[in-house]
């Protein structure tokens, strides 16, 4: 199971932080990557990036890449997303999801809503 | 840049068969996975690989690919199938995971 938590309201230009707690398995287990995906209100899904079980990270398109950091805390079996210099366009539900070796997001968290507003 | 294109909306009569499509160059070399999202819920994996279903997904959901088009077929649509459906695939050149824009399915 995956469960997101984070800053529900963030001011413009500040840093958004969300964490995904993983239960029922270890994020250090081989064969999986741990992903962040977001969905703006009324819009579709946008993949942000992942951290691999080895600790390697990979981020999405250039418009986000420069502002994104994904990290893991293996002692707590959780991984986190930080997004800097946020604007209203970053307002979204943020989901964490596990990606299998067959490129399937097989487990999702329920999502956490983050609103960027002054 | 690579992208996956889906029809924004599709409708089907109760009990009939519907096909939801996803077009993109990445599909020539990578399989699509399909997700169902009901209002207020997280997406749920329906189909991955050539045509595999996770445990618990009914066999009325199936997937196929031809050329640059992936399809999700629902055979005998139920009222509970009314939802948004998203395709996803890996861009083999950039390794970016792409999502289609989503298709809203209405069951009449």
PDB file of N, CA and C in Angstrom, chain B residues 17-58:
ATOM      1  N   UNK B  17     -20.323  -3.483 -26.796  1.00  0.00           N
ATOM      2  CA  UNK B  17     -18.862  -3.485 -26.804  1.00  0.00           C
ATOM      3  C   UNK B  17     -18.339  -2.138 -27.264  1.00  0.00           C
ATOM      4  N   UNK B  18     -17.287  -1.675 -26.608  1.00  0.00           N
ATOM      5  CA  UNK B  18     -16.694  -0.380 -26.963  1.00  0.00           C
ATOM      6  C   UNK B  18     -15.180  -0.517 -27.029  1.00  0.00           C
ATOM      7  N   UNK B  19     -14.592   0.219 -27.962  1.00  0.00           N
ATOM      8  CA  UNK B  19     -13.142   0.244 -28.101  1.00  0.00           C
ATOM      9  C   UNK B  19     -12.654   1.658 -27.873  1.00  0.00           C
ATOM     10  N   UNK B  20     -11.690   1.785 -26.989  1.00  0.00           N
ATOM     11  CA  UNK B  20     -11.052   3.067 -26.696  1.00  0.00           C
ATOM     12  C   UNK B  20      -9.633   3.004 -27.245  1.00  0.00           C
ATOM     13  N   UNK B  21      -9.258   3.987 -28.057  1.00  0.00           N
ATOM     14  CA  UNK B  21      -7.974   3.913 -28.723  1.00  0.00           C
ATOM     15  C   UNK B  21      -6.976   4.958 -28.206  1.00  0.00           C
ATOM     16  N   UNK B  22      -5.726   4.662 -28.503  1.00  0.00           N
ATOM     17  CA  UNK B  22      -4.594   5.483 -28.068  1.00  0.00           C
ATOM     18  C   UNK B  22      -3.565   5.428 -29.179  1.00  0.00           C
ATOM     19  N   UNK B  23      -3.211   6.590 -29.729  1.00  0.00           N
ATOM     20  CA  UNK B  23      -2.289   6.633 -30.864  1.00  0.00           C
ATOM     21  C   UNK B  23      -0.998   7.342 -30.500  1.00  0.00           C
ATOM     22  N   UNK B  24       0.114   6.779 -30.951  1.00  0.00           N
ATOM     23  CA  UNK B  24       1.391   7.434 -30.722  1.00  0.00           C
ATOM     24  C   UNK B  24       2.536   6.610 -31.283  1.00  0.00           C
ATOM     25  N   UNK B  25       3.588   7.292 -31.706  1.00  0.00           N
ATOM     26  CA  UNK B  25       4.720   6.604 -32.312  1.00  0.00           C
ATOM     27  C   UNK B  25       5.389   5.630 -31.341  1.00  0.00           C
ATOM     28  N   UNK B  26       5.356   5.957 -30.031  1.00  0.00           N
ATOM     29  CA  UNK B  26       6.023   5.089 -29.064  1.00  0.00           C
ATOM     30  C   UNK B  26       5.398   3.695 -29.035  1.00  0.00           C
ATOM     31  N   UNK B  27       4.141   3.599 -29.488  1.00  0.00           N
ATOM     32  CA  UNK B  27       3.433   2.327 -29.429  1.00  0.00           C
ATOM     33  C   UNK B  27       3.940   1.332 -30.467  1.00  0.00           C
ATOM     34  N   UNK B  28       4.761   1.808 -31.391  1.00  0.00           N
ATOM     35  CA  UNK B  28       5.353   0.899 -32.374  1.00  0.00           C
ATOM     36  C   UNK B  28       6.428   0.028 -31.715  1.00  0.00           C
ATOM     37  N   UNK B  29       6.960   0.502 -30.569  1.00  0.00           N
ATOM     38  CA  UNK B  29       8.029  -0.262 -29.914  1.00  0.00           C
ATOM     39  C   UNK B  29       7.763  -0.549 -28.441  1.00  0.00           C
ATOM     40  N   UNK B  30       6.744   0.040 -27.867  1.00  0.00           N
ATOM     41  CA  UNK B  30       6.427  -0.169 -26.451  1.00  0.00           C
ATOM     42  C   UNK B  30       4.938  -0.482 -26.298  1.00  0.00           C
ATOM     43  N   UNK B  31       4.623  -1.400 -25.416  1.00  0.00           N
ATOM     44  CA  UNK B  31       3.219  -1.693 -25.146  1.00  0.00           C
ATOM     45  C   UNK B  31       2.591  -0.547 -24.335  1.00  0.00           C
ATOM     46  N   UNK B  32       1.274  -0.435 -24.485  1.00  0.00           N
ATOM     47  CA  UNK B  32       0.520   0.504 -23.664  1.00  0.00           C
ATOM     48  C   UNK B  32      -0.009  -0.212 -22.430  1.00  0.00           C
ATOM     49  N   UNK B  33      -0.131   0.521 -21.355  1.00  0.00           N
ATOM     50  CA  UNK B  33      -0.907   0.043 -20.224  1.00  0.00           C
ATOM     51  C   UNK B  33      -2.131   0.951 -20.130  1.00  0.00           C
ATOM     52  N   UNK B  34      -3.195   0.424 -19.523  1.00  0.00           N
ATOM     53  CA  UNK B  34      -4.464   1.137 -19.463  1.00  0.00           C
ATOM     54  C   UNK B  34      -4.927   1.246 -18.015  1.00  0.00           C
ATOM     55  N   UNK B  35      -5.527   2.385 -17.708  1.00  0.00           N
ATOM     56  CA  UNK B  35      -5.965   2.691 -16.350  1.00  0.00           C
ATOM     57  C   UNK B  35      -7.396   3.217 -16.374  1.00  0.00           C
ATOM     58  N   UNK B  36      -8.151   2.808 -15.376  1.00  0.00           N
ATOM     59  CA  UNK B  36      -9.501   3.315 -15.182  1.00  0.00           C
ATOM     60  C   UNK B  36      -9.489   4.247 -13.983  1.00  0.00           C
ATOM     61  N   UNK B  37     -10.124   5.396 -14.125  1.00  0.00           N
ATOM     62  CA  UNK B  37     -10.225   6.319 -13.004  1.00  0.00           C
ATOM     63  C   UNK B  37     -11.671   6.750 -12.825  1.00  0.00           C
ATOM     64  N   UNK B  38     -12.246   6.339 -11.711  1.00  0.00           N
ATOM     65  CA  UNK B  38     -13.597   6.778 -11.368  1.00  0.00           C
ATOM     66  C   UNK B  38     -13.491   8.116 -10.630  1.00  0.00           C
ATOM     67  N   UNK B  39     -14.578   8.903 -10.638  1.00  0.00           N
ATOM     68  CA  UNK B  39     -14.527  10.228  -9.985  1.00  0.00           C
ATOM     69  C   UNK B  39     -14.092  10.138  -8.524  1.00  0.00           C
ATOM     70  N   UNK B  40     -13.138  10.966  -8.176  1.00  0.00           N
ATOM     71  CA  UNK B  40     -12.679  11.035  -6.796  1.00  0.00           C
ATOM     72  C   UNK B  40     -11.766   9.905  -6.369  1.00  0.00           C
ATOM     73  N   UNK B  41     -11.374   9.048  -7.315  1.00  0.00           N
ATOM     74  CA  UNK B  41     -10.515   7.921  -6.977  1.00  0.00           C
ATOM     75  C   UNK B  41      -9.191   7.980  -7.727  1.00  0.00           C
ATOM     76  N   UNK B  42      -8.235   7.241  -7.219  1.00  0.00           N
ATOM     77  CA  UNK B  42      -6.961   7.108  -7.918  1.00  0.00           C
ATOM     78  C   UNK B  42      -7.142   6.193  -9.127  1.00  0.00           C
ATOM     79  N   UNK B  43      -6.301   6.334 -10.121  1.00  0.00           N
ATOM     80  CA  UNK B  43      -6.360   5.410 -11.273  1.00  0.00           C
ATOM     81  C   UNK B  43      -6.100   3.972 -10.828  1.00  0.00           C
ATOM     82  N   UNK B  44      -6.608   3.038 -11.613  1.00  0.00           N
ATOM     83  CA  UNK B  44      -6.433   1.614 -11.340  1.00  0.00           C
ATOM     84  C   UNK B  44      -5.968   0.920 -12.610  1.00  0.00           C
ATOM     85  N   UNK B  45      -4.949   0.083 -12.473  1.00  0.00           N
ATOM     86  CA  UNK B  45      -4.398  -0.637 -13.623  1.00  0.00           C
ATOM     87  C   UNK B  45      -5.394  -1.670 -14.135  1.00  0.00           C
ATOM     88  N   UNK B  46      -5.634  -1.630 -15.455  1.00  0.00           N
ATOM     89  CA  UNK B  46      -6.538  -2.592 -16.089  1.00  0.00           C
ATOM     90  C   UNK B  46      -5.791  -3.589 -16.965  1.00  0.00           C
ATOM     91  N   UNK B  47      -4.891  -3.089 -17.794  1.00  0.00           N
ATOM     92  CA  UNK B  47      -4.218  -3.892 -18.809  1.00  0.00           C
ATOM     93  C   UNK B  47      -2.761  -3.447 -18.885  1.00  0.00           C
ATOM     94  N   UNK B  48      -1.857  -4.418 -19.054  1.00  0.00           N
ATOM     95  CA  UNK B  48      -0.454  -4.098 -19.292  1.00  0.00           C
ATOM     96  C   UNK B  48       0.159  -5.163 -20.195  1.00  0.00           C
ATOM     97  N   UNK B  49       1.319  -4.819 -20.769  1.00  0.00           N
ATOM     98  CA  UNK B  49       1.968  -5.761 -21.666  1.00  0.00           C
ATOM     99  C   UNK B  49       1.134  -5.996 -22.904  1.00  0.00           C
ATOM    100  N   UNK B  50       1.301  -7.181 -23.491  1.00  0.00           N
ATOM    101  CA  UNK B  50       0.561  -7.477 -24.709  1.00  0.00           C
ATOM    102  C   UNK B  50      -0.948  -7.464 -24.438  1.00  0.00           C
ATOM    103  N   UNK B  51      -1.381  -8.113 -23.384  1.00  0.00           N
ATOM    104  CA  UNK B  51      -2.795  -8.142 -22.998  1.00  0.00           C
ATOM    105  C   UNK B  51      -2.927  -8.875 -21.672  1.00  0.00           C
ATOM    106  N   UNK B  52      -2.265  -8.340 -20.647  1.00  0.00           N
ATOM    107  CA  UNK B  52      -2.316  -8.958 -19.323  1.00  0.00           C
ATOM    108  C   UNK B  52      -3.181  -8.129 -18.394  1.00  0.00           C
ATOM    109  N   UNK B  53      -3.912  -8.828 -17.529  1.00  0.00           N
ATOM    110  CA  UNK B  53      -4.764  -8.182 -16.551  1.00  0.00           C
ATOM    111  C   UNK B  53      -4.306  -8.522 -15.141  1.00  0.00           C
ATOM    112  N   UNK B  54      -4.227  -7.514 -14.267  1.00  0.00           N
ATOM    113  CA  UNK B  54      -3.915  -7.832 -12.863  1.00  0.00           C
ATOM    114  C   UNK B  54      -5.038  -8.685 -12.270  1.00  0.00           C
ATOM    115  N   UNK B  55      -4.718  -9.366 -11.202  1.00  0.00           N
ATOM    116  CA  UNK B  55      -5.717 -10.143 -10.493  1.00  0.00           C
ATOM    117  C   UNK B  55      -6.900  -9.253 -10.088  1.00  0.00           C
ATOM    118  N   UNK B  56      -8.113  -9.751 -10.344  1.00  0.00           N
ATOM    119  CA  UNK B  56      -9.301  -9.007  -9.952  1.00  0.00           C
ATOM    120  C   UNK B  56      -9.918  -8.166 -11.051  1.00  0.00           C
ATOM    121  N   UNK B  57      -9.211  -8.001 -12.150  1.00  0.00           N
ATOM    122  CA  UNK B  57      -9.771  -7.242 -13.275  1.00  0.00           C
ATOM    123  C   UNK B  57     -10.590  -8.196 -14.145  1.00  0.00           C
ATOM    124  N   UNK B  58     -11.854  -7.875 -14.397  1.00  0.00           N
ATOM    125  CA  UNK B  58     -12.713  -8.792 -15.172  1.00  0.00           C
ATOM    126  C   UNK B  58     -12.207  -8.982 -16.597  1.00  0.00           C
TER     127      UNK B  58
END
